[in-house]
CSV table of C-alpha atoms and ligand atoms in Angstrom, one decimal:
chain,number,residue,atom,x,y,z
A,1,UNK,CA,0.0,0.0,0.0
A,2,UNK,CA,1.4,3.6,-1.2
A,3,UNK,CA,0.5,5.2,2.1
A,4,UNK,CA,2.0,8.4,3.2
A,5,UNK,CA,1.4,11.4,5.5
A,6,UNK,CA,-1.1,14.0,4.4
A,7,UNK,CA,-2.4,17.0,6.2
A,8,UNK,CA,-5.8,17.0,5.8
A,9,UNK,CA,-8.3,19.9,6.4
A,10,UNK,CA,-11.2,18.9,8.4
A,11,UNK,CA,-14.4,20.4,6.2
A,12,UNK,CA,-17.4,19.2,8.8
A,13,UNK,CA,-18.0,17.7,12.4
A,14,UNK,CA,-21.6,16.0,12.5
A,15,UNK,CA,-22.9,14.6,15.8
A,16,UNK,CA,-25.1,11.9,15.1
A,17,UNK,CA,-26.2,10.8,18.2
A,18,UNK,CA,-24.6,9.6,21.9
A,19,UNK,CA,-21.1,10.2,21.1
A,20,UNK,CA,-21.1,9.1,18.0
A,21,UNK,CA,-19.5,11.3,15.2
A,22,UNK,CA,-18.8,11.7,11.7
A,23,UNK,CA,-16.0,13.7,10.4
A,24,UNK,CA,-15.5,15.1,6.3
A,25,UNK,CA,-11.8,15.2,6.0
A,26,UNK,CA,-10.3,17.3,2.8
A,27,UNK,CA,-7.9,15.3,1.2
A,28,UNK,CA,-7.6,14.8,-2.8
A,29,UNK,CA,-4.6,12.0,-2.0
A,30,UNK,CA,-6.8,9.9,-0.2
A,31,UNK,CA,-10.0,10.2,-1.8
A,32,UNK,CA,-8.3,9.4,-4.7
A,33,UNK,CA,-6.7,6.1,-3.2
A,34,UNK,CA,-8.5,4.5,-0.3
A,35,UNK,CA,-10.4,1.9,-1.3
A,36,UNK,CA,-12.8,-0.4,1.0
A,37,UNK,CA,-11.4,-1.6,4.0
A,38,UNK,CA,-8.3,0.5,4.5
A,39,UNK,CA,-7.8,2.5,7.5
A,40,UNK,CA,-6.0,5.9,8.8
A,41,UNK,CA,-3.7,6.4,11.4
A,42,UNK,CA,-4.1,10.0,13.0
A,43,UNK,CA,-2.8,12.4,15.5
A,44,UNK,CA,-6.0,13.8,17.6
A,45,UNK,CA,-3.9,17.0,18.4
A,46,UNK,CA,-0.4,18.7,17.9
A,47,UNK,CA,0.7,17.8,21.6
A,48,UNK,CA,1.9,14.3,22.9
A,49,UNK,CA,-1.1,13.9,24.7
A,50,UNK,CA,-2.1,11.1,23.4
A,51,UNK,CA,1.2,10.0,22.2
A,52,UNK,CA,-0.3,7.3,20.0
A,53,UNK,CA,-1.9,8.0,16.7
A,54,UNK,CA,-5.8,6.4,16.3
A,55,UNK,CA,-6.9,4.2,13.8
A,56,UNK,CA,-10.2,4.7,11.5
A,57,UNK,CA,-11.8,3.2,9.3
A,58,UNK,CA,-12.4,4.7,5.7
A,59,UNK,CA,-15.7,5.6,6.0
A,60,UNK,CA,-17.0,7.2,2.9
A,61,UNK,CA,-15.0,8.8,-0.2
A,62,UNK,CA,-16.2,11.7,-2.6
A,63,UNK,CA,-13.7,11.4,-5.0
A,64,UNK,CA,-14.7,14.3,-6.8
A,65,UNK,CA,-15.1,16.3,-3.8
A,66,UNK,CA,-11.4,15.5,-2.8
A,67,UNK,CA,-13.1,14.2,0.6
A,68,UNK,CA,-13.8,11.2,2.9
A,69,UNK,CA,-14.8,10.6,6.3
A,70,UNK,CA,-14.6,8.9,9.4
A,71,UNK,CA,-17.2,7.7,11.8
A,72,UNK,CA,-16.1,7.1,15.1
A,73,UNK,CA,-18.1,6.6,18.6
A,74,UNK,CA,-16.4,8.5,21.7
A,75,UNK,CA,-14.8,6.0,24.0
A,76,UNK,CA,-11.6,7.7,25.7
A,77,UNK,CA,-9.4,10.5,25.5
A,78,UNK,CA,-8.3,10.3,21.5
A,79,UNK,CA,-11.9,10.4,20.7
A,80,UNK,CA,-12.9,13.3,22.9
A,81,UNK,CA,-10.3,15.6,21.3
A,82,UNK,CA,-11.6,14.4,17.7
A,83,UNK,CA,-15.4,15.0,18.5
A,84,UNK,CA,-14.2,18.5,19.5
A,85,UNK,CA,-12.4,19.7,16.4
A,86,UNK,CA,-13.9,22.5,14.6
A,87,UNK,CA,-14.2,23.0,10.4
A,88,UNK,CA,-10.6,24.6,9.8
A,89,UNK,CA,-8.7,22.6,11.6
A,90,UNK,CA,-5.9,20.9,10.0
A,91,UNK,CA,-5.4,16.6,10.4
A,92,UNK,CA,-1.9,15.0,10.4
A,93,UNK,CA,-3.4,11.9,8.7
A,94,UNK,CA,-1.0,8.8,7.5
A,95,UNK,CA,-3.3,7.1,5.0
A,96,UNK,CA,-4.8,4.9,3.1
A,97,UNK,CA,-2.9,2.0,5.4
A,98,UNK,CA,-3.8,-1.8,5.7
A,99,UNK,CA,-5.7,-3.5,2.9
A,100,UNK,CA,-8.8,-3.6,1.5
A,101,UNK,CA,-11.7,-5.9,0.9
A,102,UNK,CA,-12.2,-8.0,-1.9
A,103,UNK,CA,-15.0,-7.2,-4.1
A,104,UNK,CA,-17.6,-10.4,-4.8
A,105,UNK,CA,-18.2,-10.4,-8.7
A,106,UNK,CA,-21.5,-9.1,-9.8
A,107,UNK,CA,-23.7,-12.1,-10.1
A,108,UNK,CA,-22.6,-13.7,-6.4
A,109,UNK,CA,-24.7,-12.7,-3.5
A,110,UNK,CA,-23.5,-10.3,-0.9
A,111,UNK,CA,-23.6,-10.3,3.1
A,112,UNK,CA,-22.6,-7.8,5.3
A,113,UNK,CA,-22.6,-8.5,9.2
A,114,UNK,CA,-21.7,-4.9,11.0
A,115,UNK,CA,-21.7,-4.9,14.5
A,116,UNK,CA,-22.0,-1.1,16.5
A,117,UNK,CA,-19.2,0.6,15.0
A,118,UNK,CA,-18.4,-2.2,12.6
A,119,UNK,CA,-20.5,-0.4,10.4
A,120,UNK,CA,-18.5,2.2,9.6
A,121,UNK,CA,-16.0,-0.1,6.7
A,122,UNK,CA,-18.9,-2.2,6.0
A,123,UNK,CA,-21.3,1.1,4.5
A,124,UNK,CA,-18.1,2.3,2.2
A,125,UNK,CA,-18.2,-1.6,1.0
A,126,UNK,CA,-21.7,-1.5,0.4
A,127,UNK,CA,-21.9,2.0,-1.1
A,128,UNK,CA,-19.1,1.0,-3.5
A,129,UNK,CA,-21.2,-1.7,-5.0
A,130,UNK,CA,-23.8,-0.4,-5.3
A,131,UNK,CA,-21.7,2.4,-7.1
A,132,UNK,CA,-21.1,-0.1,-9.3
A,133,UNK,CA,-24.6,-1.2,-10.0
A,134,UNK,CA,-24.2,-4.3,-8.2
A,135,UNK,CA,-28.2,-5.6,-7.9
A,136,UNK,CA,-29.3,-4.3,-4.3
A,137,UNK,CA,-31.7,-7.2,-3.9
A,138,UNK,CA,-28.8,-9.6,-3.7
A,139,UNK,CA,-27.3,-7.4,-0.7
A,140,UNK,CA,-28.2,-8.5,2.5
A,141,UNK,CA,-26.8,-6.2,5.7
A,142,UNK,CA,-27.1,-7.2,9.2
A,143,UNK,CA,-26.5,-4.7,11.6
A,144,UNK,CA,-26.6,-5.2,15.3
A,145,UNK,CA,-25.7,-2.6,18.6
A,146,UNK,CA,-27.1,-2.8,22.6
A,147,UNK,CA,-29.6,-0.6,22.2
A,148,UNK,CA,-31.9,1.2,19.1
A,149,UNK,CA,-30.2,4.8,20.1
A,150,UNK,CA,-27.0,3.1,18.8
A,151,UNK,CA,-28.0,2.4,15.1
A,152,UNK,CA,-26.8,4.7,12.4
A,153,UNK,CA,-27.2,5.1,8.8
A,154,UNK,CA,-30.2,2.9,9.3
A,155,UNK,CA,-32.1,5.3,6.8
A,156,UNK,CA,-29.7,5.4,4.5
A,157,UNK,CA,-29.3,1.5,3.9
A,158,UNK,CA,-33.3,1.9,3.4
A,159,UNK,CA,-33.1,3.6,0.7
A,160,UNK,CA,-30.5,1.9,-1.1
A,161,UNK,CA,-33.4,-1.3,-1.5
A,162,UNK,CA,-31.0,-3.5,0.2
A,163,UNK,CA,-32.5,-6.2,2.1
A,164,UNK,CA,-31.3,-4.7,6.1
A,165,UNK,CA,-31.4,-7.5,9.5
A,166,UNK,CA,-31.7,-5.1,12.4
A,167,UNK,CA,-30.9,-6.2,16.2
A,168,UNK,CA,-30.4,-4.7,19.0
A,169,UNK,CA,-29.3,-6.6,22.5
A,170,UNK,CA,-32.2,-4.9,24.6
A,171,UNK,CA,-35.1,-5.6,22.5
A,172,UNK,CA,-35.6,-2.1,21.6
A,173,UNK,CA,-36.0,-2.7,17.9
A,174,UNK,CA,-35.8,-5.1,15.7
A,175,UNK,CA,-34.6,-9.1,16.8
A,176,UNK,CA,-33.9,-9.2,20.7
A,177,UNK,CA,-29.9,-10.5,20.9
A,178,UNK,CA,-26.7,-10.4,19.3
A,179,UNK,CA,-26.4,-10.1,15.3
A,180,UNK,CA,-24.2,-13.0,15.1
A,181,UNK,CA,-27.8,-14.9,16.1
A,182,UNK,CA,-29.9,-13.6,13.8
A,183,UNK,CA,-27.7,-14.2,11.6
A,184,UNK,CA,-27.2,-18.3,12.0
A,185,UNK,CA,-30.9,-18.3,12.6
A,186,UNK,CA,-31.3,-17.2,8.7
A,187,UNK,CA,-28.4,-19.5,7.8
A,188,UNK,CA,-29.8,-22.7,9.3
A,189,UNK,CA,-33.2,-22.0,8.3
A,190,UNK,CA,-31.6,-21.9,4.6
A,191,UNK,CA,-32.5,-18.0,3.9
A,192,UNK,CA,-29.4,-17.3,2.8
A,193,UNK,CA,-27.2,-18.7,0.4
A,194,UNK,CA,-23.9,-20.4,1.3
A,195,UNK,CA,-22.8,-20.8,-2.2
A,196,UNK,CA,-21.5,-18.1,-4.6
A,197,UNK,CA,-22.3,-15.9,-1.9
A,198,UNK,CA,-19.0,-13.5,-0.3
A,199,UNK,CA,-19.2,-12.5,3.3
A,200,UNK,CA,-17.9,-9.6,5.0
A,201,UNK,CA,-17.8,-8.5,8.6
A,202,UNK,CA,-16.5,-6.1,11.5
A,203,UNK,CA,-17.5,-5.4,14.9
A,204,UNK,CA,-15.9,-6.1,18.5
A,205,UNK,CA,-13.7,-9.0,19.0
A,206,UNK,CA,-16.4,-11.5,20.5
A,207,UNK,CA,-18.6,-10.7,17.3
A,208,UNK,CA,-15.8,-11.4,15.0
A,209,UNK,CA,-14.6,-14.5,16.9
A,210,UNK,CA,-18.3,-15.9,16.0
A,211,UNK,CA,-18.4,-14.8,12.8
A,212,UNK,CA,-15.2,-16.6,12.5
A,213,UNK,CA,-16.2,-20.4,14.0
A,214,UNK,CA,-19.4,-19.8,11.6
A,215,UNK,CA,-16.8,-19.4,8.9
A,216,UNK,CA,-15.0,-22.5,9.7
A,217,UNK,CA,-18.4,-24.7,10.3
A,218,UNK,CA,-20.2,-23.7,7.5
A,219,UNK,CA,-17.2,-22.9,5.1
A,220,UNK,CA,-17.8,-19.4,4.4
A,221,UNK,CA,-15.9,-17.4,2.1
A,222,UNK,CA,-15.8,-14.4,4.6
A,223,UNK,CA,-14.2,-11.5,5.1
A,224,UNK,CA,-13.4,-9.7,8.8
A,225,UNK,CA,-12.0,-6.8,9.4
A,226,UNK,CA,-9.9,-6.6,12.7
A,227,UNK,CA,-9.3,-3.9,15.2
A,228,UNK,CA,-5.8,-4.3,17.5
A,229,UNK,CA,-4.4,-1.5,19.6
A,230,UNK,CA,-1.9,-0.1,17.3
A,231,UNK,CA,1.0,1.4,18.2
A,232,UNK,CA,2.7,2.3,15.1
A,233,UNK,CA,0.6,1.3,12.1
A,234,UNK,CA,2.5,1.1,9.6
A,235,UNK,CA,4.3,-2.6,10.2
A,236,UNK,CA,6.7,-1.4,12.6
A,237,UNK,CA,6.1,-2.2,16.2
A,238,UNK,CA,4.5,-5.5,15.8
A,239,UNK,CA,2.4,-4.4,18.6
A,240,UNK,CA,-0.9,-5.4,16.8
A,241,UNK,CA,-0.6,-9.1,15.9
A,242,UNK,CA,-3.1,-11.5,15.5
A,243,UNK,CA,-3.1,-15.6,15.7
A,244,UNK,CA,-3.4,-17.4,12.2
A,245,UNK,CA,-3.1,-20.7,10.8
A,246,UNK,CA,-0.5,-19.3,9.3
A,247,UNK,CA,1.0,-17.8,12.3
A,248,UNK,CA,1.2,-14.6,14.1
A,249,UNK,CA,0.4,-11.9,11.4
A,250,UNK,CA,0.4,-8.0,11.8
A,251,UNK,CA,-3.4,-6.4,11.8
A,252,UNK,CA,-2.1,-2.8,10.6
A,253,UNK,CA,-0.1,-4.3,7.6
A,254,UNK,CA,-1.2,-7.8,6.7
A,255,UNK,CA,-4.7,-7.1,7.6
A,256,UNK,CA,-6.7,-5.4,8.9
A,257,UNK,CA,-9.1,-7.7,6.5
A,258,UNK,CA,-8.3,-11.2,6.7
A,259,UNK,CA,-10.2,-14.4,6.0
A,260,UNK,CA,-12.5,-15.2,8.6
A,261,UNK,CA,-11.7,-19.3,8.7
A,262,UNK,CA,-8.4,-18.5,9.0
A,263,UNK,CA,-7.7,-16.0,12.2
A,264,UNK,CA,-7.7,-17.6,15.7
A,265,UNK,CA,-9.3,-14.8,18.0
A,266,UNK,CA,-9.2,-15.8,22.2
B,301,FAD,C1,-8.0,-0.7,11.8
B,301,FAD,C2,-8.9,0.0,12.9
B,301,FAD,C3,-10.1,0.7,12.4
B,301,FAD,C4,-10.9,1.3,13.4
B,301,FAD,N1,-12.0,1.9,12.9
B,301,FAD,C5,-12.8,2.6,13.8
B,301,FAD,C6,-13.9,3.3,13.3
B,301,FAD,O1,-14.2,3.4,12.1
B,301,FAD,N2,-14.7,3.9,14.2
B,301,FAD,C7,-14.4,3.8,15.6
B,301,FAD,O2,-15.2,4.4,16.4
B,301,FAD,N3,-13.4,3.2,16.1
B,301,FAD,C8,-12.5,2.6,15.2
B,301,FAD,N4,-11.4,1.9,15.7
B,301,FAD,C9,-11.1,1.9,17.1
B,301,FAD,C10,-10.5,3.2,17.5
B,301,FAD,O3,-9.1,3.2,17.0
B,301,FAD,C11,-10.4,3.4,19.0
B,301,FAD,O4,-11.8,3.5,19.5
B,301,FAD,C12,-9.6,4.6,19.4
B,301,FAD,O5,-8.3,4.4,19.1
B,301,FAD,C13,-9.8,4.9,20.9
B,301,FAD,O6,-9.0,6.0,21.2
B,301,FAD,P1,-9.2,6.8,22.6
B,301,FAD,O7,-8.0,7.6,22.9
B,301,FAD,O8,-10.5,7.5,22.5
B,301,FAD,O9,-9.5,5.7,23.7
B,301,FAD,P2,-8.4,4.8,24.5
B,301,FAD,O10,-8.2,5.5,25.8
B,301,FAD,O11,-7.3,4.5,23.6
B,301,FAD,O12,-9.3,3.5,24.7
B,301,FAD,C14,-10.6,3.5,25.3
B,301,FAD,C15,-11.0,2.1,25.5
B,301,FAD,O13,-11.2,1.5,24.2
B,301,FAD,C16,-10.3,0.4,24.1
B,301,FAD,N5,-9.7,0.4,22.8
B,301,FAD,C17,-9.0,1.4,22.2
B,301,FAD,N6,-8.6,1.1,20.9
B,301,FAD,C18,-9.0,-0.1,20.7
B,301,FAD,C19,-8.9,-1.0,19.6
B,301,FAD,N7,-8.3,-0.7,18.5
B,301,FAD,N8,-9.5,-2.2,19.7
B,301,FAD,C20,-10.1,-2.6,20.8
B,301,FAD,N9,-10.3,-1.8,21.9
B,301,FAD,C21,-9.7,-0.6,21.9
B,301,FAD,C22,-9.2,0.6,25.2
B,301,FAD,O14,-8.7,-0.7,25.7
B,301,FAD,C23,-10.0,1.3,26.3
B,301,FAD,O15,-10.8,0.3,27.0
B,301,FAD,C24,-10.6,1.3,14.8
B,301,FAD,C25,-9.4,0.6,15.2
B,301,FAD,C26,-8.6,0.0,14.2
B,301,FAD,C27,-7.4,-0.7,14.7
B,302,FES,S1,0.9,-1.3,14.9
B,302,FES,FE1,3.0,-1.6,14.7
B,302,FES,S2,3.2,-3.4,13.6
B,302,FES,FE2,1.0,-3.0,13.6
């Protein structure tokens, strides 16, 4: 990946909901080369505090706007200084890092498990296809978080015609549990296909290790997207690896997408 550090200028800061946040980063370098799946490593503020860059996901991308954003949920100190940038304000970004999903071809069926902020990868995947006039019918996108104040872009998947599986873990809309449920519910009952059919997911660890036993049992061709703690991000540190059955492997630089019946998550 031809990553490299840009200093982006940040156009918009939208709160859409409980500390959840959605950032429009200027950039013509990186809306021109990130790609589903790839990340961004950024400093929150000029200071060392935090010393650590944060890792995003690649959102969304308006290539001809020169623009692409992030959508992150406030969970510590990084975060807090992002939700409190102002329009203006300029980004030390190193990006696009890690790689990127592998598209299905246009006659296979999609599935798209997103898990709270797991969504934020997954909607760039989906909007790219359908981008590509990929057949919205055969897009199915399940999308779980604890409670219905959590969802996002719920409206937005609507309207695309795609066919959406909403949970939440409360009961407060849609199926009552976890996503990864819902989801072997459909796949016992035979609802969705197994064959010619590409899976993709993202979401916490405990989703992902799920997604990745359902892999192995039912020989998915799927697609997860990790998150590590990552210290450098760029291959470095090796302070973000994973298990394999290939052996230990770097989330920032072999991953962060790797094939689901192949990682070993505790
Ligand atoms: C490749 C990648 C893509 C990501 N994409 C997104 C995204 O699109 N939207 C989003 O909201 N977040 C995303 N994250 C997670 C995001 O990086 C963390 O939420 C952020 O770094 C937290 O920083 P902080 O200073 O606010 O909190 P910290 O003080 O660093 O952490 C707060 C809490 O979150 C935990 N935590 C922090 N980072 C991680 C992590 N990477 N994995 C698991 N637990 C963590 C800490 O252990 C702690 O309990 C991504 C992470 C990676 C590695
Ligand atoms: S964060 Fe340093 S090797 Fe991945």
């Amino acid at each position: 990946m031809n990553q490299r550090n840009e200093e982006g200028l940040l156009l918009s800061v939208e709160n859409l909901g409980e500390k959840l946040f959605r950032l429009k980063i200027y950039s013509p370098e990186i809306a021109k080369k990130a790609l589903p799946g790839n990340f961004c490593h950024l400093r929150v503020n000029e200071s060392y505090s935090p010393l650590l860059r944060r890792a995003f996901s690649i959102h969304q991308v308006e290539t001809e706007k020169n623009s692409f954003e992030l959508l992150f949920k406030v969970v510590g100190p990084g975060t807090q200084i992002l939700s409190e940038k102002k329009p203006g304000e300029k980004i030390d970004l190193l990006a696009p890092l890690g790689n990127s999903f592998s598209f299905p071809e246009k006659d296979e069926n999609t599935v798209l498990l997103a898990g709270g902020m797991g969504i934020a990868p997954l909607f760039y995947l989906v909007s790219s296809l359908l981008e590509k006039k990929f057949d919205p019918q055969k897009i199915s996108f399940f999308f779980g978080v604890k409670k219905k104040d959590e969802y996002l872009l719920v409206n937005d998947m609507v309207s695309t015609g795609i066919r959406l599986h909403l949970a939440t873990e409360d009961g407060s809309s849609g199926y009552k549990g976890m996503i990864t449920e819902l989801f072997f519910q459909e796949l016992r009952a035979r609802r969705l296909k197994t064959k010619r059919t590409r899976f993709y997911a993202c979401g916490p660890n405990p989703m992902l290790k799920k997604v990745s036993e359902i892999s192995r049992k039912f020989k998915l061709d799927c697609q997860i997207s990790l998150e590590s703690h990552m210290p450098c991000g760029v291959g470095a540190c090796i302070g973000c690896v994973v298990n394999t059955i290939k052996g230990y492997k770097r989330v920032c630089k072999d991953g962060p997408v790797f094939d689901a019946r192949e990682v070993i998550l505790d």
